[in-house]
Amino acid sequence: MTALIRIIKSEIYDLTRSKWLVLYGAFFWGIVDLLWRFGSNGTQVIVSLMNIVLYIVPLLILVFCVMYIYNLREYIQLLLTQPIDRKIIYIAIYIGLALPLCAVFLIGLGMPLIYIQLDPASHSAFISLLVSGLALTLIFSSLAYLFTTIFEDRIKGLGAALFVWLTSTIFYDALVLFILFAFSDYPLNNTTTILSLLNPIDLARIFLLLKLDISALMGYTGASFSEFFGNSLGAGISVLAMLVWFFIPLLIGLRKFIKKDF
């Protein structure tokens, strides 16, 4: 336990000196402030923020985590020479990486609430937005950690990370549209519901829109998800599915890290 805490503290200290982390938090703070000044109401601001969080957070987290962990390779090899269980090393490095990222996201997105006056309904929606952003941060940092464990070459690791982001955004939307047009004569509700469970970004979007109760922005997958599970159960299922998306890459990466020859 002592080794775990020491490694986590070391990681957090190293990350707090990163200029990128400051810029990451300042970016969200500035976006919230800008949207609030020019937006007409809280719901409009949150919907605009939703698109930024859903697409920008996964990309930035993937790229930063992949590059950071590859730069940490010599430090990891040094830790492996110490009498420390590999499980502790792997988990400690992830916690030390994920905690500052989550904290900076919360500060950047949440601190403007000090001077922004939101109505009670918008407060609830804003909390849902924070939950979605934190879930995406944990999921895609877990995926990035997995890629750096699998691939020795950082170009391959970064390529895999970018491919996952493209697949979860552009390629996924294209696939859904193709299925809808190609099989328009068949009932597709169950199919699109399964597809949404296979995409963490779509799950976060559905969770947020179910909380906002904005059916017009749900799209076909969101509408099918809501129809299949209902709003309350659907939100719970989406959270459960995102937890699965977080734990599975982390456990696979841990298994590979334990067996890996450095």
Coordinates of C-alpha atoms in Angstrom, one line a residue:
M1 CA 0.0 0.0 0.0
T2 CA 2.9 2.4 0.8
A3 CA 4.4 1.7 -2.7
L4 CA 1.0 2.4 -4.3
I5 CA 0.6 5.7 -2.6
R6 CA 4.2 6.8 -3.3
I7 CA 3.9 6.1 -7.0
I8 CA 0.5 7.9 -7.2
K9 CA 2.0 10.9 -5.4
S10 CA 5.0 10.9 -7.8
E11 CA 2.7 10.8 -10.8
I12 CA 0.4 13.5 -9.5
Y13 CA 3.4 15.8 -8.7
D14 CA 4.8 15.2 -12.2
L15 CA 1.5 16.0 -13.9
T16 CA 0.9 19.1 -11.9
R17 CA 4.0 20.6 -13.5
S18 CA 2.6 20.0 -17.0
K19 CA 1.7 23.1 -19.0
W20 CA -0.7 20.9 -21.0
L21 CA -2.8 20.2 -18.0
V22 CA -3.1 23.9 -17.2
L23 CA -4.1 24.6 -20.8
Y24 CA -6.6 21.7 -20.8
G25 CA -8.4 23.2 -17.8
A26 CA -8.2 26.8 -19.1
F27 CA -9.7 25.6 -22.4
F28 CA -12.9 24.4 -20.8
W29 CA -13.1 27.3 -18.4
G30 CA -12.8 29.7 -21.4
I31 CA -15.4 27.8 -23.4
V32 CA -17.9 27.8 -20.6
D33 CA -17.4 31.5 -20.0
L34 CA -17.7 32.3 -23.7
L35 CA -20.8 30.2 -24.3
W36 CA -22.5 31.6 -21.3
R37 CA -21.8 35.2 -22.4
F38 CA -23.2 34.6 -25.9
G39 CA -25.8 31.9 -25.1
S40 CA -29.4 32.7 -24.4
N41 CA -30.1 30.2 -21.6
G42 CA -28.5 27.4 -19.6
T43 CA -29.9 24.6 -21.7
Q44 CA -28.4 26.1 -24.9
V45 CA -25.0 26.4 -23.2
I46 CA -25.1 22.8 -22.0
V47 CA -26.1 21.5 -25.4
S48 CA -23.2 23.4 -27.0
L49 CA -20.8 22.1 -24.3
M50 CA -22.1 18.6 -24.8
N51 CA -20.7 18.4 -28.3
I52 CA -17.4 19.8 -27.2
V53 CA -17.1 17.3 -24.3
L54 CA -18.2 14.3 -26.4
Y55 CA -15.8 14.8 -29.2
I56 CA -12.8 16.8 -27.8
V57 CA -12.3 15.2 -24.4
P58 CA -11.8 11.6 -25.8
L59 CA -9.4 12.9 -28.5
L60 CA -7.3 15.0 -26.1
I61 CA -7.2 12.3 -23.4
L62 CA -6.2 9.6 -25.9
V63 CA -3.4 11.7 -27.4
F64 CA -2.0 13.1 -24.1
C65 CA -2.2 9.8 -22.2
V66 CA -0.5 7.8 -25.0
M67 CA 2.4 10.2 -25.3
Y68 CA 2.8 10.7 -21.6
I69 CA 2.9 7.0 -20.8
Y70 CA 5.4 6.3 -23.6
N71 CA 7.6 9.0 -22.1
L72 CA 7.2 7.3 -18.8
R73 CA 8.6 4.0 -20.1
E74 CA 12.1 4.3 -18.5
Y75 CA 10.5 5.2 -15.1
I76 CA 8.2 2.1 -15.4
Q77 CA 11.2 -0.1 -16.1
L78 CA 13.0 1.4 -13.1
L79 CA 10.0 0.5 -10.9
L80 CA 10.0 -3.0 -12.3
T81 CA 13.5 -3.5 -10.9
Q82 CA 12.2 -2.8 -7.4
P83 CA 10.5 -5.4 -5.2
I84 CA 7.0 -4.1 -6.1
D85 CA 4.1 -6.2 -7.4
R86 CA 3.4 -5.4 -11.0
K87 CA -0.3 -5.0 -10.3
I88 CA 0.5 -2.2 -7.8
I89 CA 2.7 -0.5 -10.4
Y90 CA 0.1 -0.7 -13.1
I91 CA -2.8 0.5 -11.0
A92 CA -0.8 3.2 -9.3
I93 CA 0.4 4.7 -12.6
Y94 CA -3.2 4.7 -13.9
I95 CA -4.6 6.3 -10.8
G96 CA -1.8 8.9 -10.7
L97 CA -2.7 9.7 -14.3
A98 CA -6.5 9.7 -14.2
L99 CA -7.0 11.6 -11.0
P100 CA -5.3 14.9 -12.2
L101 CA -7.1 14.7 -15.5
C102 CA -10.5 14.3 -13.8
A103 CA -9.7 17.1 -11.3
V104 CA -8.6 19.5 -14.0
F105 CA -11.7 18.7 -16.1
L106 CA -14.0 19.3 -13.0
I107 CA -12.2 22.6 -12.2
G108 CA -12.2 23.8 -15.8
L109 CA -15.9 23.0 -16.4
G110 CA -17.2 23.5 -12.9
M111 CA -15.5 26.6 -11.5
P112 CA -17.4 29.0 -13.8
L113 CA -20.5 28.0 -11.9
I114 CA -19.2 30.3 -9.1
Y115 CA -20.2 33.4 -11.1
I116 CA -22.7 31.9 -13.6
Q117 CA -26.3 31.9 -12.4
L118 CA -28.0 28.8 -13.7
D119 CA -31.6 27.8 -13.1
P120 CA -32.3 24.6 -11.0
A121 CA -33.1 22.5 -14.1
S122 CA -29.8 23.6 -15.7
H123 CA -27.8 22.7 -12.6
S124 CA -29.0 19.1 -12.8
A125 CA -28.1 19.0 -16.5
F126 CA -24.7 20.5 -15.8
I127 CA -24.0 17.8 -13.2
S128 CA -24.9 15.2 -15.8
L129 CA -22.5 16.8 -18.3
L130 CA -19.7 16.6 -15.6
V131 CA -20.5 12.9 -15.1
S132 CA -20.4 12.2 -18.8
G133 CA -17.0 14.1 -19.1
L134 CA -15.5 12.2 -16.2
A135 CA -16.7 8.9 -17.6
L136 CA -15.1 9.6 -21.0
T137 CA -11.9 10.7 -19.2
L138 CA -11.7 7.4 -17.3
I139 CA -12.7 5.3 -20.3
F140 CA -10.3 6.8 -22.9
S141 CA -7.4 7.1 -20.4
S142 CA -7.9 3.3 -19.7
L143 CA -7.9 2.6 -23.5
A144 CA -4.8 4.7 -24.0
Y145 CA -3.0 2.8 -21.2
L146 CA -4.0 -0.5 -22.8
F147 CA -2.5 0.6 -26.2
T148 CA 0.8 1.7 -24.6
T149 CA 1.0 -1.7 -23.0
I150 CA 0.2 -3.6 -26.2
F151 CA 2.4 -1.6 -28.6
E152 CA 6.1 -1.0 -28.0
D153 CA 6.2 1.5 -30.9
R154 CA 4.6 4.8 -29.9
I155 CA 3.5 5.5 -33.5
K156 CA 1.5 2.3 -33.5
G157 CA 0.1 3.1 -30.1
L158 CA -0.9 6.6 -31.2
G159 CA -2.3 5.3 -34.4
A160 CA -4.5 2.8 -32.5
A161 CA -5.7 5.5 -30.2
L162 CA -6.6 7.8 -33.2
F163 CA -8.3 4.9 -34.9
V164 CA -10.5 4.2 -31.9
W165 CA -11.5 7.9 -31.7
L166 CA -12.3 8.0 -35.5
T167 CA -14.3 4.8 -35.1
S168 CA -16.3 6.1 -32.2
T169 CA -17.1 9.3 -33.9
I170 CA -17.0 9.6 -37.7
F171 CA -17.0 5.9 -38.7
Y172 CA -19.7 5.0 -36.2
D173 CA -22.1 7.6 -37.5
A174 CA -21.4 6.5 -41.1
L175 CA -22.1 2.9 -40.1
V176 CA -25.4 3.7 -38.4
L177 CA -26.5 5.7 -41.4
F178 CA -25.5 2.9 -43.8
I179 CA -27.5 0.3 -41.7
L180 CA -30.5 2.6 -41.6
F181 CA -30.6 3.1 -45.3
A182 CA -29.6 -0.4 -46.3
F183 CA -32.1 -2.2 -44.0
S184 CA -34.8 0.4 -43.9
D185 CA -37.5 -2.2 -44.5
Y186 CA -36.6 -4.1 -41.3
P187 CA -37.1 -3.3 -37.6
L188 CA -33.7 -2.0 -36.4
N189 CA -34.4 -0.8 -32.9
N190 CA -32.6 -3.8 -31.2
T191 CA -29.7 -3.5 -33.7
T192 CA -29.1 0.2 -33.1
T193 CA -29.4 -0.3 -29.3
I194 CA -26.6 -2.9 -29.4
L195 CA -24.5 -0.6 -31.6
S196 CA -24.9 2.2 -29.0
L197 CA -23.7 -0.1 -26.3
L198 CA -20.6 -0.7 -28.3
N199 CA -19.7 3.0 -28.5
P200 CA -18.7 4.8 -25.2
I201 CA -19.1 8.2 -26.8
D202 CA -22.7 7.4 -27.9
L203 CA -23.4 6.1 -24.5
A204 CA -22.3 9.3 -22.9
R205 CA -24.4 11.3 -25.3
I206 CA -27.5 9.2 -24.7
F207 CA -27.0 9.4 -20.9
L208 CA -26.8 13.2 -21.1
L209 CA -29.8 13.6 -23.5
L210 CA -31.9 11.3 -21.4
K211 CA -31.2 13.5 -18.4
L212 CA -31.9 16.7 -20.5
D213 CA -35.0 15.0 -22.0
I214 CA -34.2 16.5 -25.4
S215 CA -35.6 13.9 -27.8
A216 CA -35.0 16.0 -30.9
L217 CA -31.2 15.6 -30.4
M218 CA -31.1 11.9 -29.6
G219 CA -30.8 10.6 -33.1
Y220 CA -32.0 7.2 -34.1
T221 CA -29.7 5.3 -31.7
G222 CA -30.7 7.5 -28.7
A223 CA -34.4 7.2 -29.6
S224 CA -34.2 3.4 -29.9
F225 CA -32.2 3.2 -26.6
S226 CA -34.9 5.4 -24.8
E227 CA -37.7 3.3 -26.3
F228 CA -36.1 0.0 -25.4
F229 CA -35.2 0.9 -21.8
G230 CA -37.1 4.0 -20.9
N231 CA -35.5 7.2 -19.6
S232 CA -34.7 6.3 -16.0
L233 CA -33.6 2.7 -16.7
G234 CA -31.9 3.8 -19.9
A235 CA -29.7 6.3 -18.0
G236 CA -28.8 3.6 -15.5
I237 CA -28.0 1.1 -18.3
S238 CA -25.8 3.7 -20.1
V239 CA -23.9 4.3 -16.8
L240 CA -23.4 0.6 -16.3
A241 CA -22.2 0.1 -19.9
M242 CA -19.7 2.9 -19.5
L243 CA -18.4 1.3 -16.3
V244 CA -17.9 -1.9 -18.4
W245 CA -16.0 0.2 -21.0
F246 CA -13.8 1.5 -18.2
F247 CA -13.0 -1.8 -16.5
I248 CA -12.5 -4.1 -19.4
P249 CA -9.5 -2.2 -21.1
L250 CA -8.0 -1.7 -17.6
L251 CA -8.2 -5.4 -16.7
I252 CA -6.9 -6.5 -20.2
G253 CA -4.0 -4.0 -19.9
L254 CA -3.2 -5.2 -16.4
R255 CA -3.2 -8.8 -17.6
K256 CA -0.8 -8.0 -20.4
F257 CA 1.4 -5.8 -18.2
I258 CA 1.9 -8.7 -15.7
K259 CA 3.0 -11.0 -18.5
K260 CA 5.0 -8.5 -20.6
D261 CA 8.7 -8.8 -20.9
F262 CA 10.3 -5.4 -20.6

